[in-house]
Short mmCIF file of C-alpha atoms and ligand atoms in Angstrom, two decimals:
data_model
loop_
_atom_site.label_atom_id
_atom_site.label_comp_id
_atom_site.label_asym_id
_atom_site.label_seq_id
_atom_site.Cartn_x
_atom_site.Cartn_y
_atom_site.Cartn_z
CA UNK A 1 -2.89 4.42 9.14
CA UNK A 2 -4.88 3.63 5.91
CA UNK A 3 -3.59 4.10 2.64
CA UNK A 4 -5.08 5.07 -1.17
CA UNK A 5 -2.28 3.83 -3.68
CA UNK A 6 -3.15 4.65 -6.85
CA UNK A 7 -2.78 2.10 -9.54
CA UNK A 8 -4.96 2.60 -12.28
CA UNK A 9 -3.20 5.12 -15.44
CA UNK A 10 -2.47 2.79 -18.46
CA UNK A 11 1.34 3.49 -18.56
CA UNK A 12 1.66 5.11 -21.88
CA UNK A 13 5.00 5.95 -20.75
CA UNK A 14 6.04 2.52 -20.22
CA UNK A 15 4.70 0.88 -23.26
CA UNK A 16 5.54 -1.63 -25.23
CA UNK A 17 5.83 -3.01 -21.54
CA UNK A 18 2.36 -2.16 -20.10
CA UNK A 19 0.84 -3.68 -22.90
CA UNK A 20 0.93 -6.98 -21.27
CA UNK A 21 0.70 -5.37 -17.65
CA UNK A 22 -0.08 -2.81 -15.57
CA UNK A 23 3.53 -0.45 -14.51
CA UNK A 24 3.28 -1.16 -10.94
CA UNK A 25 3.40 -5.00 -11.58
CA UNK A 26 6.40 -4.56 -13.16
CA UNK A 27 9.75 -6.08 -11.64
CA UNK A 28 12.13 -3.76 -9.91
CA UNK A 29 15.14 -6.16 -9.71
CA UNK A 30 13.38 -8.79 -7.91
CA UNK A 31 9.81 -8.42 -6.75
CA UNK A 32 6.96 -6.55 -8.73
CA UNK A 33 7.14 -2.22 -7.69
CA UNK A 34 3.88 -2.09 -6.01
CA UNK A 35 5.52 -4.78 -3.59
CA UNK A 36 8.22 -2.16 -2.93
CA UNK A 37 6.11 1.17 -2.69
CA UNK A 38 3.57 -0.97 -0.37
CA UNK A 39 6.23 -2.31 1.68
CA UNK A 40 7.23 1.06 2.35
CA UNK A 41 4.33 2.53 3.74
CA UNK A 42 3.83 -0.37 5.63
CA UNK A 43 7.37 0.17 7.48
CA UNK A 44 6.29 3.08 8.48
CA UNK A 45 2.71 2.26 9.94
CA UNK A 46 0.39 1.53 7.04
CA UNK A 47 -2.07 -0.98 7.97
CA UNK A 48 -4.42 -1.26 5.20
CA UNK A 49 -3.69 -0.21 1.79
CA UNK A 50 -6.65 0.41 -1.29
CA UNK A 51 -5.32 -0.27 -3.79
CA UNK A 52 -6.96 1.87 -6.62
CA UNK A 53 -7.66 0.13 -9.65
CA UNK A 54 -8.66 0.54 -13.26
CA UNK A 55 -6.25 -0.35 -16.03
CA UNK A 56 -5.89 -4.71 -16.02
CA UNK A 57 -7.18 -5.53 -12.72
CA UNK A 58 -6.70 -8.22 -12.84
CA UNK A 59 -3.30 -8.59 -12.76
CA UNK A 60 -3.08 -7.35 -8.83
CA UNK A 61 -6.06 -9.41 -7.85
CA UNK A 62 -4.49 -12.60 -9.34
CA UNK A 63 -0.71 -11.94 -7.74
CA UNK A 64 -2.22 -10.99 -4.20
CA UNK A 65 -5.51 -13.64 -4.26
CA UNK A 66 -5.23 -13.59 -0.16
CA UNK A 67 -5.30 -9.67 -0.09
CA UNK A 68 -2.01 -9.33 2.08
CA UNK A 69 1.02 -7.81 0.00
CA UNK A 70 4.54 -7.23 1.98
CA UNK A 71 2.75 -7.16 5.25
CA UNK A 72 0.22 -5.31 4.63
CA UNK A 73 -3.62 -5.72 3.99
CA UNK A 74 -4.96 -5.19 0.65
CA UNK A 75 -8.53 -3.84 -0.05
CA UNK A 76 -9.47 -3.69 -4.28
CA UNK A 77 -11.13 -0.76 -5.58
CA UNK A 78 -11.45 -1.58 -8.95
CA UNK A 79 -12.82 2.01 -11.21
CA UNK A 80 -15.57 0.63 -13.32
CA UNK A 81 -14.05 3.75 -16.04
CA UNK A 82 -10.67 6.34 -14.93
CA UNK A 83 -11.46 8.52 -13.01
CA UNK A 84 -8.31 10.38 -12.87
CA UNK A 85 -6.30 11.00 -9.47
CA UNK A 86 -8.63 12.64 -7.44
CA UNK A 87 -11.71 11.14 -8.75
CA UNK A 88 -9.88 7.77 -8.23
CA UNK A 89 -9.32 8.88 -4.83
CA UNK A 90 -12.60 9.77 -3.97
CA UNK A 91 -14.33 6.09 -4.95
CA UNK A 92 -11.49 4.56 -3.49
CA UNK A 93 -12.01 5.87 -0.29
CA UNK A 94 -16.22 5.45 -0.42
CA UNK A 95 -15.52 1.71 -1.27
CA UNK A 96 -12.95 0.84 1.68
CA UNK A 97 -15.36 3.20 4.18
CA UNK A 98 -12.72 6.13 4.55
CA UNK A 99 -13.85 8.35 7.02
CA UNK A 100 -10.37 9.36 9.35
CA UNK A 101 -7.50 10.37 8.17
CA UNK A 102 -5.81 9.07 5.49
CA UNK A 103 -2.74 8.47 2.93
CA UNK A 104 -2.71 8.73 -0.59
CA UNK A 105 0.54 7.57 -2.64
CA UNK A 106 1.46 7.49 -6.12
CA UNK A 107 2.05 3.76 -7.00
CA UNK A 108 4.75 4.42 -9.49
CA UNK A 109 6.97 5.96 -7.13
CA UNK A 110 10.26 4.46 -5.49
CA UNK A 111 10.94 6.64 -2.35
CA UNK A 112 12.28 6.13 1.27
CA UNK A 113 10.04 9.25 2.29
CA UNK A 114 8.57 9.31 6.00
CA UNK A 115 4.96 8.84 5.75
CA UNK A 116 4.83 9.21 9.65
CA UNK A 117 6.79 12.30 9.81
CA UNK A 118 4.35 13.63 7.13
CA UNK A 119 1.57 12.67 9.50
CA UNK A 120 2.77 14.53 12.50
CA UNK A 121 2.98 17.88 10.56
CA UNK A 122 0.07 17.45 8.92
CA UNK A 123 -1.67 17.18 12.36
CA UNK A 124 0.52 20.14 13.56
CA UNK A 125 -0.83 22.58 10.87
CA UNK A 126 -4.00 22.20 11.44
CA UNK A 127 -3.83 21.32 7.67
CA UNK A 128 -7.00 20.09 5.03
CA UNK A 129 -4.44 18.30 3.36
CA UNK A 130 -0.29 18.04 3.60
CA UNK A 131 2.01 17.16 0.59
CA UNK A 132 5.62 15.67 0.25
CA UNK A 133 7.68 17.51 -1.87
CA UNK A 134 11.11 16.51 -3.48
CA UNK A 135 13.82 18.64 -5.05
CA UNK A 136 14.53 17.88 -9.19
CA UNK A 137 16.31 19.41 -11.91
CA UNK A 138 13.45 19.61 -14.43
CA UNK A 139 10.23 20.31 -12.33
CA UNK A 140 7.95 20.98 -15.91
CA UNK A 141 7.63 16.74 -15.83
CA UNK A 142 5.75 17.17 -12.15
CA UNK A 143 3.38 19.17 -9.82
CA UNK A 144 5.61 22.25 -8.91
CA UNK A 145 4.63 23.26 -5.53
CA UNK A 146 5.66 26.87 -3.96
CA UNK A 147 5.22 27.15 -0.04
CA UNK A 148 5.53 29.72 2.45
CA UNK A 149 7.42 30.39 5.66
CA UNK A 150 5.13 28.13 7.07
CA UNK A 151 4.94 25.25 5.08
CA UNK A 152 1.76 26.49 3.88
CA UNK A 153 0.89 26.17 -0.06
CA UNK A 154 0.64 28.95 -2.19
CA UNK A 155 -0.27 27.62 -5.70
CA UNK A 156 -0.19 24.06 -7.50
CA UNK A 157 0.98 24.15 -11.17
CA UNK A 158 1.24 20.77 -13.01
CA UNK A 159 3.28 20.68 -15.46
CA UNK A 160 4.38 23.67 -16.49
CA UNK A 161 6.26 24.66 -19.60
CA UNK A 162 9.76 24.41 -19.63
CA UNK A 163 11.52 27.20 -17.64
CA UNK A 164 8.08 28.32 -16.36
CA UNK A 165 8.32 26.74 -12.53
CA UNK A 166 8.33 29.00 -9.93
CA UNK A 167 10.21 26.71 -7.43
CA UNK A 168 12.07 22.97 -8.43
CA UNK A 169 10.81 21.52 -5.21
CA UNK A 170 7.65 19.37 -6.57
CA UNK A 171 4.70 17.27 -5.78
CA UNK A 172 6.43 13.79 -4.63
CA UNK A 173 3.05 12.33 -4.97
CA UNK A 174 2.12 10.98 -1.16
CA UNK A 175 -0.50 12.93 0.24
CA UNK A 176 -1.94 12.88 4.05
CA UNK A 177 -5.44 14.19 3.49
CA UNK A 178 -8.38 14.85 5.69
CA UNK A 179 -12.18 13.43 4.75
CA UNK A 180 -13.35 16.63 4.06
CA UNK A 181 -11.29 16.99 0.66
CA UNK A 182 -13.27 13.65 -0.46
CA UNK A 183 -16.36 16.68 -0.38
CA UNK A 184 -14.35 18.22 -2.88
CA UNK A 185 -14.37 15.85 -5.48
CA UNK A 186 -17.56 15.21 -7.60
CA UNK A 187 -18.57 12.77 -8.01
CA UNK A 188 -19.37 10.42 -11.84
CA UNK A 189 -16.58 12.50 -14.20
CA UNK A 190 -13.14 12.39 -14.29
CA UNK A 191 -11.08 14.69 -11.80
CA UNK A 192 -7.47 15.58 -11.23
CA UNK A 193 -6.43 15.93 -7.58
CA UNK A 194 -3.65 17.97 -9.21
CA UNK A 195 -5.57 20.20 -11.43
CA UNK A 196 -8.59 20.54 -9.64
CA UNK A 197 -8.98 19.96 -5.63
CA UNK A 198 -5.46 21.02 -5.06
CA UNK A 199 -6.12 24.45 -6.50
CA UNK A 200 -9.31 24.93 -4.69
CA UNK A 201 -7.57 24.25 -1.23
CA UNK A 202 -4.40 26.46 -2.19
CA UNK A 203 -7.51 29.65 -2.82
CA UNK A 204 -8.81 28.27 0.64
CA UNK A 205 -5.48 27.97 2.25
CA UNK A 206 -6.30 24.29 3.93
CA UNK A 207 -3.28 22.91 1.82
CA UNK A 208 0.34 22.27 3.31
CA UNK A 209 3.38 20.55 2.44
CA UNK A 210 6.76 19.35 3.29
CA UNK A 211 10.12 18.99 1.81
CA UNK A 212 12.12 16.00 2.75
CA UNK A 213 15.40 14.94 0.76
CA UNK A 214 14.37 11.29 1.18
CA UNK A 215 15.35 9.15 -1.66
CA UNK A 216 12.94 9.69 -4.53
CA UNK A 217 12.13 8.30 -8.41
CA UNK A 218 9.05 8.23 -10.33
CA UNK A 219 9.84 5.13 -12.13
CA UNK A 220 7.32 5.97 -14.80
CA UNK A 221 9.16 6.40 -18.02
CA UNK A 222 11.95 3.79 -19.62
CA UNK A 223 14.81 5.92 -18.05
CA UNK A 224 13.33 6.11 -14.50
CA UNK A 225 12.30 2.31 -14.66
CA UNK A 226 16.56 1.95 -14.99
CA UNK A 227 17.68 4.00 -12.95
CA UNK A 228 15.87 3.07 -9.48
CA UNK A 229 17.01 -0.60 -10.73
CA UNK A 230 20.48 0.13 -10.99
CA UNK A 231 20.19 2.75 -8.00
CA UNK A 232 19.30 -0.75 -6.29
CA UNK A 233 22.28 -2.77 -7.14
CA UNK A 234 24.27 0.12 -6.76
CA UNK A 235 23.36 0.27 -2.98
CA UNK A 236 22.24 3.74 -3.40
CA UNK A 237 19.12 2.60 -1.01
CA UNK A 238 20.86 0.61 1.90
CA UNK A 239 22.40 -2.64 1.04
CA UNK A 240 23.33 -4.07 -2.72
CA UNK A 241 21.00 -6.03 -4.23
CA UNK A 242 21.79 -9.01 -6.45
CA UNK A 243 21.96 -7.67 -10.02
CA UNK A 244 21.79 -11.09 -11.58
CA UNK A 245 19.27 -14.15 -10.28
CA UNK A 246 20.72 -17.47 -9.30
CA UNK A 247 18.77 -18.82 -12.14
CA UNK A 248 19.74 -16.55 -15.31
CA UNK A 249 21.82 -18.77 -17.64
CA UNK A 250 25.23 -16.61 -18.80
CA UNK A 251 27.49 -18.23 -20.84
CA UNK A 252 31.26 -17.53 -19.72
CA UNK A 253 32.34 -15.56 -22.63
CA UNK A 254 29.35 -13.05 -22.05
CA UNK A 255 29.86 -9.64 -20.09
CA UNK A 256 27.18 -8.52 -17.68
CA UNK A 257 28.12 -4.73 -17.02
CA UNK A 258 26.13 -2.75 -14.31
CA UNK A 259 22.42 -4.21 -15.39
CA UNK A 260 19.81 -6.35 -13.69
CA UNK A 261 19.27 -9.79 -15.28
CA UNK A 262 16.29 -11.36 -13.87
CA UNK A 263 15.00 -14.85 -13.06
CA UNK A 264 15.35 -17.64 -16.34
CA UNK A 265 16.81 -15.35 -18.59
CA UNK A 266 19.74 -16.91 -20.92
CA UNK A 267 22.46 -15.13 -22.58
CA UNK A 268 24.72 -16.35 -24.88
CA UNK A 269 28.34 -16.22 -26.15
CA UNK A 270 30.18 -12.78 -26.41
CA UNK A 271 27.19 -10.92 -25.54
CA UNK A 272 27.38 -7.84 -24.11
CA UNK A 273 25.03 -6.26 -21.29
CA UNK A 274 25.70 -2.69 -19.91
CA UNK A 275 23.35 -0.60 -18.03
CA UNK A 276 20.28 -2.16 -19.20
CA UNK A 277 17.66 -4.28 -17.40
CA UNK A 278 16.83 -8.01 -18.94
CA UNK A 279 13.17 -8.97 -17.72
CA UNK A 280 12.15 -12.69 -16.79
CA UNK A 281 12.41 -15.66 -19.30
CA UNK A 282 13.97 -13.43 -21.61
CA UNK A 283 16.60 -15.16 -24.54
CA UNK A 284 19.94 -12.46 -25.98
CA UNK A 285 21.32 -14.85 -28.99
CA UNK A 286 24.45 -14.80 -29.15
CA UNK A 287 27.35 -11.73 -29.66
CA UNK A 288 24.40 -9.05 -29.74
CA UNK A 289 24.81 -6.18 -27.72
CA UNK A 290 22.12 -4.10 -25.50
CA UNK A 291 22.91 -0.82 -24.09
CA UNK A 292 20.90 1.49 -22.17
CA UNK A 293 17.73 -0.43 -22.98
CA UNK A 294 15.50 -2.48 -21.52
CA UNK A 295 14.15 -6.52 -23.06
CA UNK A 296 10.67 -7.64 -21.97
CA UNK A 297 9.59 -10.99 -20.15
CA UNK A 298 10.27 -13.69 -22.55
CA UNK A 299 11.39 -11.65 -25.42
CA UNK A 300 14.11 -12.54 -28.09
CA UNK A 301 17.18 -10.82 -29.58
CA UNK A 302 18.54 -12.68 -32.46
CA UNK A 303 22.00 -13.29 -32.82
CA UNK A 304 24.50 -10.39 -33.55
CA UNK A 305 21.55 -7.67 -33.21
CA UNK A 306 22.66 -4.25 -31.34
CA UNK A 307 20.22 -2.40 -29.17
CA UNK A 308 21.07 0.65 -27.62
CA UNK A 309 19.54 4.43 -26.83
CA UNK A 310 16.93 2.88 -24.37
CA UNK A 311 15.18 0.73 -26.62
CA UNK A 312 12.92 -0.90 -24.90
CA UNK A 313 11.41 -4.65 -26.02
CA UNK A 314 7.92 -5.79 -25.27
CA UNK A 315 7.01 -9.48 -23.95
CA UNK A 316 7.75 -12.08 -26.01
CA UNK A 317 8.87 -10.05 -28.84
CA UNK A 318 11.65 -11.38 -31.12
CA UNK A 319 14.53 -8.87 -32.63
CA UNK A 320 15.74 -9.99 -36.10
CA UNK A 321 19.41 -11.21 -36.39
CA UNK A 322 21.68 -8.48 -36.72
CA UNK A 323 19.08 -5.66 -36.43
CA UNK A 324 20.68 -2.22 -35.20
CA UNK A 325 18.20 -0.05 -32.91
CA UNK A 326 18.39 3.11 -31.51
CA UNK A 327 15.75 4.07 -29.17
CA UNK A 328 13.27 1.81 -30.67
CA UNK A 329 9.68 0.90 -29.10
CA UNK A 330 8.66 -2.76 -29.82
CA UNK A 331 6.08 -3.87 -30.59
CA UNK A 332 4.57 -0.54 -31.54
CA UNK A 333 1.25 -1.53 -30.51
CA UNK A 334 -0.55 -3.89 -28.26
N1 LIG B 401 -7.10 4.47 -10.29
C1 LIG B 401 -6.58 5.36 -11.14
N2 LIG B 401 -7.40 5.97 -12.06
N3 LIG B 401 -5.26 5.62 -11.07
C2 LIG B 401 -4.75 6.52 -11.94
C3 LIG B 401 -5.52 7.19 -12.91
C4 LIG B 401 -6.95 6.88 -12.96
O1 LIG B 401 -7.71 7.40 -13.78
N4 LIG B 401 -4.70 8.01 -13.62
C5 LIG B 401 -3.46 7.85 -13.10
N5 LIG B 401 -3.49 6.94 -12.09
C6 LIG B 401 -2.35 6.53 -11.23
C7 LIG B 401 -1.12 6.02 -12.00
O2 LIG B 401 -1.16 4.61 -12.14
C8 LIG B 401 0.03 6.47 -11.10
O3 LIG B 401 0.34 5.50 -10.09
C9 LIG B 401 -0.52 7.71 -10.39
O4 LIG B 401 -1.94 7.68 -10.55
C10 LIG B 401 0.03 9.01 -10.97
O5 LIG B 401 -0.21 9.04 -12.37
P1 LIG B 401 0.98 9.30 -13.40
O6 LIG B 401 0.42 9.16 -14.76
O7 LIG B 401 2.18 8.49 -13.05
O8 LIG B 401 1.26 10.85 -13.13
P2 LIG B 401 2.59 11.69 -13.36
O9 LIG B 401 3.78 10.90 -12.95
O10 LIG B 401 2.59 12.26 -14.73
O11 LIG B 401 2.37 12.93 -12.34
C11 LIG B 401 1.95 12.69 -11.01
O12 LIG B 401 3.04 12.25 -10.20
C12 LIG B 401 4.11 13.19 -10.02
C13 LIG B 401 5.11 12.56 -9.07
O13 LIG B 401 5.56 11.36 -9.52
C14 LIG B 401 1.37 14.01 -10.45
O14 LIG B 401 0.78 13.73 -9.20
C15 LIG B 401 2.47 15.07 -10.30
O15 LIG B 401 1.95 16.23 -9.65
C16 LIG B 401 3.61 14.51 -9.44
O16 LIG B 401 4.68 15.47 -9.35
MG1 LIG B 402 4.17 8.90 -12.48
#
């Protein structure tokens, strides 16, 4: 099986962090997420993954130089402008010489979905094109995705206003499509697989999908990027993982509460940690406090400062001494 992963939005949603990077080379606990969403496909059959490119390039190219990434070969598609999902799609798919079957992922999303199963009743439909779809308790965020008795799809809204969704089972984001959709898509302009070639096969009735309960997180906002972190230490996906690397320095008097520190970070006296995620290299002076937020690679918190109401702190940045914030963004541009 050959798979699309799409790669290439700029991560508003993630910023200050995606200043520096692109969100699916950021860490999840250990290892950068588009290590974890390939390695997941490739458990369950994907060979070759394109990896659909546009915003810093670069940045996958230079971490995967001999194109394999968690067992799985890489192919670079690299958008010379965005495209948007389905025109992304569409030159990702001419460039790697798509022309069977094939998978198309969201890279921002953390799931234990079946890709195979997917496959099967895809094939068993008859179906154009088959979509996973996961149950959430605010669908207007997603692609809300009505069905009927036969799993067949009978409209594709994305992102509808608040209270507007017909259904709260929603677009999960991996696709099992058939060549003829890449007909669908112009070609040269920007077009949304969700707003665009999903409608069209809904008023053609080629489109199907499937509900699975599977473990599933977009991890494309500050909250998200938490919670499948702490959803990892918390064994929520199979075994524990290690919430704080061999090599983070803690001093004894510190308290690390239910929050991933990563690889060379140092925290000092009577510091205080708590559901929060501490990236790479970073430095907490000592007696501050971060709650609910997130520090960037390499970043600094001077001594005494409190950071709380998912703040989230960009690489390298340094927090003032004693500064108090409350949902902050920092740096506020890149
Ligand atoms: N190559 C390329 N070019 N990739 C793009 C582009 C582009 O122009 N625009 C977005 N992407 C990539 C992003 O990097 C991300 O991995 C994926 O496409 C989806 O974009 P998001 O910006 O994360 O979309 P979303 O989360 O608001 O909504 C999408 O995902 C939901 C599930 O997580 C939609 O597909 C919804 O329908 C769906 O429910
Ligand atoms: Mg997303």
């Amino acid at each position: 099986m050959k798979a699309v992963v799409l790669v290439g939005g700029f991560g508003t949603r993630l910023r200050p962090l995606t200043f520096t990077r692109p969100k699916q080379m950021l860490p999840i606990v250990d290892r950068p997420m588009i290590e974890r969403v390939v390695g997941v496909l490739g458990r369950h059959g994907v060979t070759d993954a394109v990896l659909s490119l546009g915003y810093r390039p670069d940045a996958f190219i230079d971490a995967y130089p001999d194109g394999r990434c968690a067992g799985v070969d890489l192919h670079y598609a690299v958008e010379p402008e965005p495209l948007d999902t389905a025109g992304a799609v569409g030159f990702a798919a001419a460039s790697a010489g798509i022309d069977d079957t094939f998978i198309v992922v969201n890279g921002d999303v953390l799931t234990d979905l079946d890709v195979a199963e997917l496959w099967d009743f895809h094939h068993s439909c008859g179906a154009e094109g088959t979509i996973a779809l996961t149950p959430v308790d605010d669908p207007s965020r997603y692609g809300v995705v009505p069905i009927d008795d036969d799993g067949r799809v009978t409209a594709f809204v994305e992102k509808p206003a608040p209270g507007t969704a017909p259904t709260n089972w929603i677009n999960a984001g991996t696709y099992v499509l058939e060549p003829s959709v890449l007909e669908r898509i112009p070609k040269g302009r920007k077009v949304s697989i969700e707003r665009e070639t999903f409608p069209g096969m809904v008023a053609d009735g080629t489109l199907f999908a499937l509900h699975s309960d599977a473990y599933w997180v977009d991890a494309g906002t500050p909250n998200t990027y938490v919670e499948v972190q702490l959803d990892l230490i918390d064994g929520k996906r199979g075994t524990d993982e290690v919430a704080v690397d061999p090599t983070a320095s803690i001093h004894p008097t510190a308290v690390v509460d239910h929050s991933v520190v990563m690889a060379g970070v140092r925290i000092g006296e009577h510091a205080i940690i708590r559901d929060s995620v501490v990236l790479p290299g970073a430095r907490l002076d000592p007696r501050v406090l971060v709650d609910g937020s997130v520090i960037g690679a390499a970043a600094r918190v001077g001594e005494g400062a409190v950071l709380s109401g998912m703040t989230v702190i960009g690489d390298g940045y340094e927090v003032r001494a004693a500064a108090h914030l409350d949902g902050a963004r920092l740096p506020e541009a890149g």
